[in-house]
Short mmCIF file of N, CA, C and O in Angstrom, two decimals:
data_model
loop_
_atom_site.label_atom_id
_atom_site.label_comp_id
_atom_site.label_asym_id
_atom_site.label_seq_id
_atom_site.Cartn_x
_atom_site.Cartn_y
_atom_site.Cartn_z
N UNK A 1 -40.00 -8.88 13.20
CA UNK A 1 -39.57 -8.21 11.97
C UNK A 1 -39.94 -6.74 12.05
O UNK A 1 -41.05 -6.32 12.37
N UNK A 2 -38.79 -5.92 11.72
CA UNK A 2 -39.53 -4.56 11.69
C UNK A 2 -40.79 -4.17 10.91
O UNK A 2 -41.28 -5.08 10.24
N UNK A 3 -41.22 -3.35 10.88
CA UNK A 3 -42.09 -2.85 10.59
C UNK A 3 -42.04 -2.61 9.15
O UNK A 3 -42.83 -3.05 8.32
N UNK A 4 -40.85 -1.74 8.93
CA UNK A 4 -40.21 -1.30 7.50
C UNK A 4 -40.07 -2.45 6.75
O UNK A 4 -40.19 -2.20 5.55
N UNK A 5 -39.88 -3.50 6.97
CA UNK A 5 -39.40 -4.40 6.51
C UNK A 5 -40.32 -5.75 6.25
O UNK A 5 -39.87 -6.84 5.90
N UNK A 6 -41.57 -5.46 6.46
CA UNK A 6 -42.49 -6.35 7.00
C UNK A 6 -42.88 -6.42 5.46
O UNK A 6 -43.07 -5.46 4.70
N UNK A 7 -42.96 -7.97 5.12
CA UNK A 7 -43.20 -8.14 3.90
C UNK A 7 -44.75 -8.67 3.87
O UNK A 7 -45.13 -9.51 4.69
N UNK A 8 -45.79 -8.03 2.68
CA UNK A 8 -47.37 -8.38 2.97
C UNK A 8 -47.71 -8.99 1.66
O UNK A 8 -47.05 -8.87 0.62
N UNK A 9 -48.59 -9.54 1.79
CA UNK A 9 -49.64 -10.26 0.88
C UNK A 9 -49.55 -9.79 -0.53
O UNK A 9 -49.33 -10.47 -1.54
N UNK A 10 -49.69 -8.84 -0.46
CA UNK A 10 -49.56 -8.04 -2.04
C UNK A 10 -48.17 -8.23 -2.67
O UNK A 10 -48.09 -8.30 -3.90
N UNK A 11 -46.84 -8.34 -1.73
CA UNK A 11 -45.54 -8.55 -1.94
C UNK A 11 -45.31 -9.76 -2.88
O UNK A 11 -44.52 -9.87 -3.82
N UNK A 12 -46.42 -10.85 -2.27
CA UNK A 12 -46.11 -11.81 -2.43
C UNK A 12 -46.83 -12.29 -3.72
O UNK A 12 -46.44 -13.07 -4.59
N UNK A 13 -48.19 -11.47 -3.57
CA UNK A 13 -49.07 -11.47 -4.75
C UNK A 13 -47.91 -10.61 -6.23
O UNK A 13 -48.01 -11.11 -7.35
N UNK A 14 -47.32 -9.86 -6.10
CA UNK A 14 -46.51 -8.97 -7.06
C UNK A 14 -45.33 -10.23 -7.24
O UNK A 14 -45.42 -10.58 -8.41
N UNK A 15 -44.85 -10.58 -6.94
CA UNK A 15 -43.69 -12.23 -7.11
C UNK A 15 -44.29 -12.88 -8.11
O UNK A 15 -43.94 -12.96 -9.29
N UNK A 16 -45.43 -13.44 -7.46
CA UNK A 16 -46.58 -14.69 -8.02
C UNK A 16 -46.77 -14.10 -9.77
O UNK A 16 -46.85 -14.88 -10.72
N UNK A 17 -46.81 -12.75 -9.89
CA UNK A 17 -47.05 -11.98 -10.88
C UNK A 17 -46.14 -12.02 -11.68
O UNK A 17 -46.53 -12.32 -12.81
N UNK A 18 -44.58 -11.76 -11.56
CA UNK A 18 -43.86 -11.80 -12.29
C UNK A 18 -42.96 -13.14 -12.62
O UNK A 18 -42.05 -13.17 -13.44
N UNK A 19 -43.38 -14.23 -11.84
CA UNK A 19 -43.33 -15.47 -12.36
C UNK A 19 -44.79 -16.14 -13.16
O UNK A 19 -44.73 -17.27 -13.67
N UNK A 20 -46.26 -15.20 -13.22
CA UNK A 20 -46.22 -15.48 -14.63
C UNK A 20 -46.05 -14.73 -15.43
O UNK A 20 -46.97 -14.87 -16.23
N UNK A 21 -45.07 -13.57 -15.92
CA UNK A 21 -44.76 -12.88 -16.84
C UNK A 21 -43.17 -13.38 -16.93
O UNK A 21 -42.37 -12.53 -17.33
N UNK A 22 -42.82 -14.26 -16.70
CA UNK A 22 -41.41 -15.02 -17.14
C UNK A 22 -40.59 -14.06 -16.87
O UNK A 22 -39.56 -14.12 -17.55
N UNK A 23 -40.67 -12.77 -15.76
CA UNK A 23 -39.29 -11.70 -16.00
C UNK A 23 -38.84 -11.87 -14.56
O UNK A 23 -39.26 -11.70 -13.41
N UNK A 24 -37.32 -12.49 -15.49
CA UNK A 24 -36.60 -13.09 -14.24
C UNK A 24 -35.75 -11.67 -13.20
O UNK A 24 -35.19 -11.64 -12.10
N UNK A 25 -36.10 -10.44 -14.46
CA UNK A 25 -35.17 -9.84 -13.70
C UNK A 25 -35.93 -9.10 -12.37
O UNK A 25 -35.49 -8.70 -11.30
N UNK A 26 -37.42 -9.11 -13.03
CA UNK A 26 -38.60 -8.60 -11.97
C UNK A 26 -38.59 -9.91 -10.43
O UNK A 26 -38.84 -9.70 -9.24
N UNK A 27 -38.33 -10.74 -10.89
CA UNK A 27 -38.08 -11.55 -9.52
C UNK A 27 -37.11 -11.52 -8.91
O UNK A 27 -37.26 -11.57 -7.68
N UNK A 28 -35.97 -11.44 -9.35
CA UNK A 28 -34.48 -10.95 -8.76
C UNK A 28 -34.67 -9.84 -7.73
O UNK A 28 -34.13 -9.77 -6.62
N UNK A 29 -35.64 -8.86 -8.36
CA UNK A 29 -35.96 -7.85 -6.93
C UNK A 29 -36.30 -8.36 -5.57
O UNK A 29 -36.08 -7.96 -4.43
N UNK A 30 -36.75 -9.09 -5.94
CA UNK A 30 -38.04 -9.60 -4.99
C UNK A 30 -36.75 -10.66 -4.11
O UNK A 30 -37.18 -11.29 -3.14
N UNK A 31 -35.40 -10.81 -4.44
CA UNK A 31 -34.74 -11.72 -3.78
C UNK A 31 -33.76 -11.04 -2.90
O UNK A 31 -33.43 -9.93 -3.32
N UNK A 32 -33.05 -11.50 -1.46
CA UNK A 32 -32.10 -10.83 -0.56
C UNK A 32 -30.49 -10.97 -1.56
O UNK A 32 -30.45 -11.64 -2.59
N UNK A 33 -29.54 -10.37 -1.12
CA UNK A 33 -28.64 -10.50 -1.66
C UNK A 33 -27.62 -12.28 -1.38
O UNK A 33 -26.60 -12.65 -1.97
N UNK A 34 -28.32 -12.93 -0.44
CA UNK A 34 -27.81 -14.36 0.17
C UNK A 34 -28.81 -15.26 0.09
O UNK A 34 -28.95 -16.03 1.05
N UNK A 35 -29.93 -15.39 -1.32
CA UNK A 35 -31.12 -15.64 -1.36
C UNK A 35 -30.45 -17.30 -1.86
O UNK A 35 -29.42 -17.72 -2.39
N UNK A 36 -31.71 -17.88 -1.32
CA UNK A 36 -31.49 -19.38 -1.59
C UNK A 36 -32.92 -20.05 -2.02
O UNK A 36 -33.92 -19.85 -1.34
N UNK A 37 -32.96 -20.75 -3.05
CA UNK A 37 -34.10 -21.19 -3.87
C UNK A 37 -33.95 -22.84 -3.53
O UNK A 37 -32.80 -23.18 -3.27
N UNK A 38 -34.80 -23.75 -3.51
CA UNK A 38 -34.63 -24.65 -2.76
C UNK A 38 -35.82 -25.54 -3.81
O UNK A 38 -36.96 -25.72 -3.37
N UNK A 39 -35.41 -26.08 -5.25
CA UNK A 39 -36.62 -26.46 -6.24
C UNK A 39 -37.51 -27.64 -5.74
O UNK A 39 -37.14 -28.32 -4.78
N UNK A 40 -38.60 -27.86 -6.36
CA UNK A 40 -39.39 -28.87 -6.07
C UNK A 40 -38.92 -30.06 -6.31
O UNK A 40 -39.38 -31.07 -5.78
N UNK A 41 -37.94 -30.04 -7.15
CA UNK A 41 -37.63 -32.01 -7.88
C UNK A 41 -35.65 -31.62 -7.55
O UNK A 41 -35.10 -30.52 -7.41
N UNK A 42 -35.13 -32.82 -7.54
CA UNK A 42 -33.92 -32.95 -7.64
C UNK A 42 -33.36 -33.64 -6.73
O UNK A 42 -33.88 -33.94 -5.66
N UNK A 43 -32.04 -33.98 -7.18
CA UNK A 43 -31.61 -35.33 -5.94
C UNK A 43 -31.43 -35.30 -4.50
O UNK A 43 -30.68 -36.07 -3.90
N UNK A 44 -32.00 -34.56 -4.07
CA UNK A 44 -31.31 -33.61 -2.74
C UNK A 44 -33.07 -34.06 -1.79
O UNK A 44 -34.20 -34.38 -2.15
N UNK A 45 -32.50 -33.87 -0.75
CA UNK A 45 -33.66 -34.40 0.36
C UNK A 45 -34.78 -33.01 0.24
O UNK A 45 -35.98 -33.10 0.48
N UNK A 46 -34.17 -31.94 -0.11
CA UNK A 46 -34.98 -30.69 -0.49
C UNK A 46 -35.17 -30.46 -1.60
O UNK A 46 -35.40 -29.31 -1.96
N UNK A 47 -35.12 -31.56 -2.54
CA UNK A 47 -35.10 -30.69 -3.93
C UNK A 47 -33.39 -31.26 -5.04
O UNK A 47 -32.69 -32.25 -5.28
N UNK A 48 -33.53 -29.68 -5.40
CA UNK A 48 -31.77 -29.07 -5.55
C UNK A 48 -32.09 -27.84 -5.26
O UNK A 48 -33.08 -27.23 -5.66
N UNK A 49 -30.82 -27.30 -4.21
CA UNK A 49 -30.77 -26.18 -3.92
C UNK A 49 -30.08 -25.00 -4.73
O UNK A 49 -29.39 -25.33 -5.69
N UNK A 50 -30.18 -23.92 -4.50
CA UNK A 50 -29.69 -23.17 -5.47
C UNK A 50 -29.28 -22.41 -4.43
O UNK A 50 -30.11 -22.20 -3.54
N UNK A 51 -27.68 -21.74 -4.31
CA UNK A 51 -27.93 -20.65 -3.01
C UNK A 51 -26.59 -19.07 -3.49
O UNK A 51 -25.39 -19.08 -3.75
N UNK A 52 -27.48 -18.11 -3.42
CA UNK A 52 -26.62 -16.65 -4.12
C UNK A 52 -26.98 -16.06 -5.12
O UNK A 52 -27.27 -16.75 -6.09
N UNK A 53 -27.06 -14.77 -5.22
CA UNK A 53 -28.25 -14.42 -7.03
C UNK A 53 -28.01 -15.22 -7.65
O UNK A 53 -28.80 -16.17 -7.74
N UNK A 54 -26.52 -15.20 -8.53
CA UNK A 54 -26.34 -16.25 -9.53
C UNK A 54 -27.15 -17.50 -9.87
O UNK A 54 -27.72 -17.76 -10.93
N UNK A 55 -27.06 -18.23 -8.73
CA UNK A 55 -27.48 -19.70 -8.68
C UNK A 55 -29.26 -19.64 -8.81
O UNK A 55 -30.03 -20.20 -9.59
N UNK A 56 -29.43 -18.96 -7.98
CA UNK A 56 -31.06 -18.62 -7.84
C UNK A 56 -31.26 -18.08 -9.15
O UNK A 56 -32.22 -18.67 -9.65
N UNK A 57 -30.95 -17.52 -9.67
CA UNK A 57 -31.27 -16.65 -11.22
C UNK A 57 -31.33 -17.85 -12.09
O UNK A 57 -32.27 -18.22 -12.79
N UNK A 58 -30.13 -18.42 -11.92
CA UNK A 58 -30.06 -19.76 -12.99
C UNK A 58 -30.82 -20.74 -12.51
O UNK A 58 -31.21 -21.33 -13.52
N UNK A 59 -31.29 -21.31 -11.48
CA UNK A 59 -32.23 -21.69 -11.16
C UNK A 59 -33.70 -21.76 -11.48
O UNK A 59 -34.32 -22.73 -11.93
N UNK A 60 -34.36 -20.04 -11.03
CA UNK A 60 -35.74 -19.65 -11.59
C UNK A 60 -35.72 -19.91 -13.17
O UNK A 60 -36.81 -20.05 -13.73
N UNK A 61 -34.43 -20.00 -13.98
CA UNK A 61 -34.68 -19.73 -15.39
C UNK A 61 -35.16 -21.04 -15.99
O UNK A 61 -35.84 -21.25 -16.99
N UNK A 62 -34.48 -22.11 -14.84
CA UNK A 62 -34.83 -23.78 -15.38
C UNK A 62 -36.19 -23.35 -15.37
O UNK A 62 -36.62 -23.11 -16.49
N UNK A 63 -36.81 -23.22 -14.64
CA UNK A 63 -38.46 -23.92 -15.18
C UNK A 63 -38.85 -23.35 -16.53
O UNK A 63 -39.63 -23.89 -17.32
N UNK A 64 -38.28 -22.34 -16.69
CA UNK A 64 -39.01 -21.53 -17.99
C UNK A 64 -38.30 -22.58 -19.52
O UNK A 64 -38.88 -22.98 -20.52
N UNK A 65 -37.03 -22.71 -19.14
CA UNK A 65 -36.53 -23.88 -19.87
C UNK A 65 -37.05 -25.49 -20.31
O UNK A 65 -36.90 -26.11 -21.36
N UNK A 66 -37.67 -25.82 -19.13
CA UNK A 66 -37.96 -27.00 -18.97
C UNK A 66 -39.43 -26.92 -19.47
O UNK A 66 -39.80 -27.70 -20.35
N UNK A 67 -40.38 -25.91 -18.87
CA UNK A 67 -41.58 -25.52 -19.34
C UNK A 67 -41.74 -24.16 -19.79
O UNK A 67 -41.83 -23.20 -19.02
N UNK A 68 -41.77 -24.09 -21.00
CA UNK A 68 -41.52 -22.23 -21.42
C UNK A 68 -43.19 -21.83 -21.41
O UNK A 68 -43.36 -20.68 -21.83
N UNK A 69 -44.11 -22.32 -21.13
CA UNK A 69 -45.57 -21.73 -21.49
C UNK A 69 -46.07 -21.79 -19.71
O UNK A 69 -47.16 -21.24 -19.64
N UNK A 70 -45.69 -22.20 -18.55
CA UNK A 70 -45.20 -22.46 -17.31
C UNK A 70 -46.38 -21.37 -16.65
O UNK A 70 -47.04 -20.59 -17.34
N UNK A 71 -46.45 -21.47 -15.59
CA UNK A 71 -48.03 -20.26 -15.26
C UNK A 71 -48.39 -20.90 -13.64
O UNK A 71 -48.97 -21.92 -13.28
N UNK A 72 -47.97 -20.15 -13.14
CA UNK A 72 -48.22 -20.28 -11.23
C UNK A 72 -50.04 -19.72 -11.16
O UNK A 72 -50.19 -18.50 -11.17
N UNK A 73 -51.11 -20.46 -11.09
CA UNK A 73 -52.56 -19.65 -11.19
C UNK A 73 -53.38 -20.03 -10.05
O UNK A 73 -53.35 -21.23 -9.76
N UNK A 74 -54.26 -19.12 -9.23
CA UNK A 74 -55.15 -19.48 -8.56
C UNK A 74 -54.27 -19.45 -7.45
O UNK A 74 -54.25 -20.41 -6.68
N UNK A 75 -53.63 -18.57 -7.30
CA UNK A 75 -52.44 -17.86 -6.34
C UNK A 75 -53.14 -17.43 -5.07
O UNK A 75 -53.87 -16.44 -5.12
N UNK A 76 -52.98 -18.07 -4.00
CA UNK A 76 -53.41 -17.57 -2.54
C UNK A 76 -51.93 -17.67 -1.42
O UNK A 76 -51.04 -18.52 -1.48
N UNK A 77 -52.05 -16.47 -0.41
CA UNK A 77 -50.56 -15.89 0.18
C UNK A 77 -50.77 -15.36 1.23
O UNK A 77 -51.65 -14.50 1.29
N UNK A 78 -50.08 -15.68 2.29
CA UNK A 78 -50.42 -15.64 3.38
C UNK A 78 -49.11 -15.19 4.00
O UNK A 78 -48.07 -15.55 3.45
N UNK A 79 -49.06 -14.46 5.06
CA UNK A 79 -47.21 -13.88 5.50
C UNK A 79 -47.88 -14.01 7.32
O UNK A 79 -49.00 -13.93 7.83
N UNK A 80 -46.73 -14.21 7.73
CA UNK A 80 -47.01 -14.65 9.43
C UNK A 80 -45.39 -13.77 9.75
O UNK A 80 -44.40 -14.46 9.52
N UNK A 81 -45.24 -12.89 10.06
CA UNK A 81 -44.19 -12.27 10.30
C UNK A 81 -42.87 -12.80 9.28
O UNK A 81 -43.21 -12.60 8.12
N UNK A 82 -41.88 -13.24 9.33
CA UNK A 82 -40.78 -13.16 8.57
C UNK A 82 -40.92 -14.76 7.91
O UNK A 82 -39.94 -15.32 7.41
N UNK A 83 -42.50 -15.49 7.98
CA UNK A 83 -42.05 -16.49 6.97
C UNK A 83 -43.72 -16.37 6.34
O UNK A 83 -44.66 -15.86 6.95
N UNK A 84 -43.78 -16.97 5.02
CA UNK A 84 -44.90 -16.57 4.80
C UNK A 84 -45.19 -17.95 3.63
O UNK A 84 -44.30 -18.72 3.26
N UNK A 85 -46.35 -18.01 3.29
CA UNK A 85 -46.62 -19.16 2.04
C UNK A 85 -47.30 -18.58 1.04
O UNK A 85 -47.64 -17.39 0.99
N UNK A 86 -47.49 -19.40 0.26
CA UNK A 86 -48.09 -19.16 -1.52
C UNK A 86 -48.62 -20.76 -2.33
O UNK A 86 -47.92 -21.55 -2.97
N UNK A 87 -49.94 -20.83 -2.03
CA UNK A 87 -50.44 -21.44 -2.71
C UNK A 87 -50.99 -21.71 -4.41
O UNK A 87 -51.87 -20.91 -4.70
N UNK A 88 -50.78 -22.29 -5.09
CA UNK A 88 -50.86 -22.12 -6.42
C UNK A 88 -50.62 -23.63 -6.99
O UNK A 88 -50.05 -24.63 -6.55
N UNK A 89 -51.41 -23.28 -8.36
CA UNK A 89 -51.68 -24.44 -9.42
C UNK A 89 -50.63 -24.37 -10.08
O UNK A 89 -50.30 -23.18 -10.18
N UNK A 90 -49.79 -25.19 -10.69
CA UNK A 90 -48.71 -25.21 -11.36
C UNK A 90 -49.09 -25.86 -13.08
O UNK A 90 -49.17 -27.04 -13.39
N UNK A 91 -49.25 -24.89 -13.81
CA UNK A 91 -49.52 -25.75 -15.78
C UNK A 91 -48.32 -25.46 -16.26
O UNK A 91 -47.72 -24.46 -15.87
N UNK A 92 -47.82 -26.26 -17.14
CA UNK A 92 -46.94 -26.49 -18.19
C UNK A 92 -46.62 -27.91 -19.00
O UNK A 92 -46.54 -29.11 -18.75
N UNK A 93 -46.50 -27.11 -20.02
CA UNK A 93 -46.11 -28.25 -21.02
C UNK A 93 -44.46 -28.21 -21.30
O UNK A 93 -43.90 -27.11 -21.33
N UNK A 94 -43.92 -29.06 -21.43
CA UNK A 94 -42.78 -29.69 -22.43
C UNK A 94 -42.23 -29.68 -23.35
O UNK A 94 -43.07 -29.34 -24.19
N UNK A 95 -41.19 -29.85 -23.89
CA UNK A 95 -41.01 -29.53 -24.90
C UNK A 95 -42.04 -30.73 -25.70
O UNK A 95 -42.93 -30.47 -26.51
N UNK A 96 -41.55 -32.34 -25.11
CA UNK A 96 -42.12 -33.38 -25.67
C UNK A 96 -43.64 -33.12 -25.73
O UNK A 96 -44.35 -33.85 -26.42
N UNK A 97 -44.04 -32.33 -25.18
CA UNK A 97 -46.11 -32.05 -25.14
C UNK A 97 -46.03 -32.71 -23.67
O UNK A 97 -47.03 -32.29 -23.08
N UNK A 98 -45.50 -33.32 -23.04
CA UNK A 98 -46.22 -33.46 -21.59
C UNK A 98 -46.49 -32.40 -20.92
O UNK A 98 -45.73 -31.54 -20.47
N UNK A 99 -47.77 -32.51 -20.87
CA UNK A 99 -48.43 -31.21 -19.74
C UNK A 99 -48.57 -32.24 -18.05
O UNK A 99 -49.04 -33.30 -17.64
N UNK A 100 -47.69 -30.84 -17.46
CA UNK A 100 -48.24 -30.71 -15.78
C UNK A 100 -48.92 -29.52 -15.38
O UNK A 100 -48.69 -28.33 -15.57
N UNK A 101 -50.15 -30.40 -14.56
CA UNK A 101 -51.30 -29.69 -13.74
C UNK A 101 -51.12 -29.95 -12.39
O UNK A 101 -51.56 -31.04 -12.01
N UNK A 102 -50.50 -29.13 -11.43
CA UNK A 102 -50.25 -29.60 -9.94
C UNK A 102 -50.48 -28.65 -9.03
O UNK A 102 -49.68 -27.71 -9.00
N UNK A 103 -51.42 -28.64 -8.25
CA UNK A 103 -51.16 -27.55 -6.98
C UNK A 103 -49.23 -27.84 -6.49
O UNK A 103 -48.48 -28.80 -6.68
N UNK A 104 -49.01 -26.31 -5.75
CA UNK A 104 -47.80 -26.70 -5.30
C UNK A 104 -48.04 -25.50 -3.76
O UNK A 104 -49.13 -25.09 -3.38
N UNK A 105 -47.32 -25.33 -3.42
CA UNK A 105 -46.71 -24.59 -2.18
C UNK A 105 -45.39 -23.76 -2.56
O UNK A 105 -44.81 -24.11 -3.59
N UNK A 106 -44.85 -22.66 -1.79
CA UNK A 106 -43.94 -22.18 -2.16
C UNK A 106 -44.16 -21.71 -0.42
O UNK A 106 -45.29 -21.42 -0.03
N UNK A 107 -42.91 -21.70 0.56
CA UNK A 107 -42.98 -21.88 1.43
C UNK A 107 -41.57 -20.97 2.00
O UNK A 107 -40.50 -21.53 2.22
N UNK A 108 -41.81 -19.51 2.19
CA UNK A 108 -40.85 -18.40 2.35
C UNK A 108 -39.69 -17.91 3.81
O UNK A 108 -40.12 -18.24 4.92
N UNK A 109 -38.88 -17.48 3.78
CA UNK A 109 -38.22 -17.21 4.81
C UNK A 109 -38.09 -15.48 4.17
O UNK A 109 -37.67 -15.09 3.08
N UNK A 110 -38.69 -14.61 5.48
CA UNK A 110 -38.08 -13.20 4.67
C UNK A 110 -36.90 -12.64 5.79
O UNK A 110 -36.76 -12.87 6.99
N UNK A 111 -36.27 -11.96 5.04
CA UNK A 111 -35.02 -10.90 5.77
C UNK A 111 -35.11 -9.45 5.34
O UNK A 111 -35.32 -9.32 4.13
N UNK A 112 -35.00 -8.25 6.06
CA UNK A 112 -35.14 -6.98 5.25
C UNK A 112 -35.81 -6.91 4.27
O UNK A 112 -35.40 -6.27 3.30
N UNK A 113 -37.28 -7.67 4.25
CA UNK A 113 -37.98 -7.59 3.83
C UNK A 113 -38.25 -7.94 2.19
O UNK A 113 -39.14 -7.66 1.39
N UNK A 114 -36.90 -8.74 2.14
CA UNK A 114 -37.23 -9.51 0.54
C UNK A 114 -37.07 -11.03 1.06
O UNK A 114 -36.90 -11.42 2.22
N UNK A 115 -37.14 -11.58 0.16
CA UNK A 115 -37.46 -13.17 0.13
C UNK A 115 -35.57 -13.75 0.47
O UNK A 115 -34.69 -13.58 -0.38
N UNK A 116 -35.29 -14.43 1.87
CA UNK A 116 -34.40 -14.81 1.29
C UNK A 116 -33.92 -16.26 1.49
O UNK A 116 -32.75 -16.66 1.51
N UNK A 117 -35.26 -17.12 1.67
CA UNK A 117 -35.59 -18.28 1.07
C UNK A 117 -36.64 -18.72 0.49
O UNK A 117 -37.75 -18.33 0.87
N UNK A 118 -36.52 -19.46 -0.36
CA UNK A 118 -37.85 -19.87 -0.90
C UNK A 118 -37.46 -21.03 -1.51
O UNK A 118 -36.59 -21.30 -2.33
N UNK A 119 -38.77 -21.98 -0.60
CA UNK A 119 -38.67 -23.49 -0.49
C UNK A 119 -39.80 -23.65 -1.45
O UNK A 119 -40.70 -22.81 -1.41
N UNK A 120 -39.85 -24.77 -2.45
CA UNK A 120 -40.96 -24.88 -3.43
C UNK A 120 -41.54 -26.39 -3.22
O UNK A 120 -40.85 -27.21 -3.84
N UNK A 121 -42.53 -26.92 -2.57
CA UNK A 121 -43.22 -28.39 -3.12
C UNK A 121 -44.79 -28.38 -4.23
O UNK A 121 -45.76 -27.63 -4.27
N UNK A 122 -44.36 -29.67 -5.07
CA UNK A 122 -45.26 -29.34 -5.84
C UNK A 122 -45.79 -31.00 -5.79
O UNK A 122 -44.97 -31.89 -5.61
N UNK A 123 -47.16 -31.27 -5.94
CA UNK A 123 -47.69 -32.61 -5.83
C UNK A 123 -46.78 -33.04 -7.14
O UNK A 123 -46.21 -32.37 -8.00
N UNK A 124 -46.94 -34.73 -6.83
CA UNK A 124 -46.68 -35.26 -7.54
C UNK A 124 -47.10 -36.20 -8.53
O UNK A 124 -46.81 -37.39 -8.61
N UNK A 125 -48.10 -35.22 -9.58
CA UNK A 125 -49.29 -35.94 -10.12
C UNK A 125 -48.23 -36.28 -11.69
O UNK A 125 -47.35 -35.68 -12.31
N UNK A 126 -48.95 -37.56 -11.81
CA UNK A 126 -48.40 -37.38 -13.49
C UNK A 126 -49.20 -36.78 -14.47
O UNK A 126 -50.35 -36.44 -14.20
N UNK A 127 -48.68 -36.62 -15.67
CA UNK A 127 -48.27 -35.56 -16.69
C UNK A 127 -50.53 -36.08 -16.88
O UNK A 127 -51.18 -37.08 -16.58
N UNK A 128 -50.88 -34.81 -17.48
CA UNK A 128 -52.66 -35.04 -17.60
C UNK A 128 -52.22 -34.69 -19.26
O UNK A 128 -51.15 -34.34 -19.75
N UNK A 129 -53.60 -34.99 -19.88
CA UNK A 129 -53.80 -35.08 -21.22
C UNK A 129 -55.12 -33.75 -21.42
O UNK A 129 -56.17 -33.54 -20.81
N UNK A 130 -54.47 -33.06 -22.55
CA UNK A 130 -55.81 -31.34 -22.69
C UNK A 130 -55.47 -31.37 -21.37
O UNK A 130 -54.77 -32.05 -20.62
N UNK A 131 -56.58 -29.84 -21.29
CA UNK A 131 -56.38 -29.59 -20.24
C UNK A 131 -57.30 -29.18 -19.04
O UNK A 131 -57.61 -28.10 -18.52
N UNK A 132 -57.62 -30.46 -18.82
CA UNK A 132 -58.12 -31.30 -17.25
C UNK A 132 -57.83 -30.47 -16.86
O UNK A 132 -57.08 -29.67 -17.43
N UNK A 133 -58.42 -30.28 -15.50
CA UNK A 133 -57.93 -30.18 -13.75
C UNK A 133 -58.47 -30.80 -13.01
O UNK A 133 -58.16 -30.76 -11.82
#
């Protein structure tokens, strides 16, 4: 990866950041123009994929939908030339009140130095009661 283009820790730490400040448009930066989001749950052997701003935009917005109080914490990030990871606790509640508490992974492909995959696994704990960890 060039040099110019070399995406670092802090990159990834500034992402982690604006997915918890819910601003989708601050993450959109952070995506290539052929960016593909690849979610933790859905019928698909990966998930459900999402692939092109559009889809990815509408994509990142489900979780905030699904969990609007939602919070990636205890964020650790690591970059190995053009693929890199992101460790993190995953909280949210429901509309119904089910709260999830899950470490997850977020597991990157970079190009010109923005994100232009990002694969998400998240354990698969069920829903905790208060808030345990």
């Amino acid at each position: 990866m060039d040099q110019q283009n070399q995406v670092s820790v802090e990159f990834l730490q500034a992402f982690s950041d604006a997915w918890n400040r819910h601003d989708l448009d601050g993450l959109m930066e952070f995506m290539a123009d052929d960016c593909i989001f690849q979610a933790a749950g859905g019928p698909e052997l990966c998930g459900k994929t999402f692939a092109g701003r559009a889809a990815v935009r509408e994509g990142f917005a489900l979780a905030w939908q699904t969990f609007p109080d939602a919070q990636w914490l205890d964020g650790v990030h690591f970059v190995c030339g053009d693929r890199g990871v992101s460790e993190w606790t995953f909280t949210g509640t429901r509309a119904d009140g089910t709260r999830i508490e899950a470490r997850g992974v977020d597991i990157f492909t970079f190009r010109n130095g923005k994100i232009a995959v990002k694969n998400a696994f998240r354990k698969d704990r069920p829903p905790v009661s208060g808030a345990a960890r």
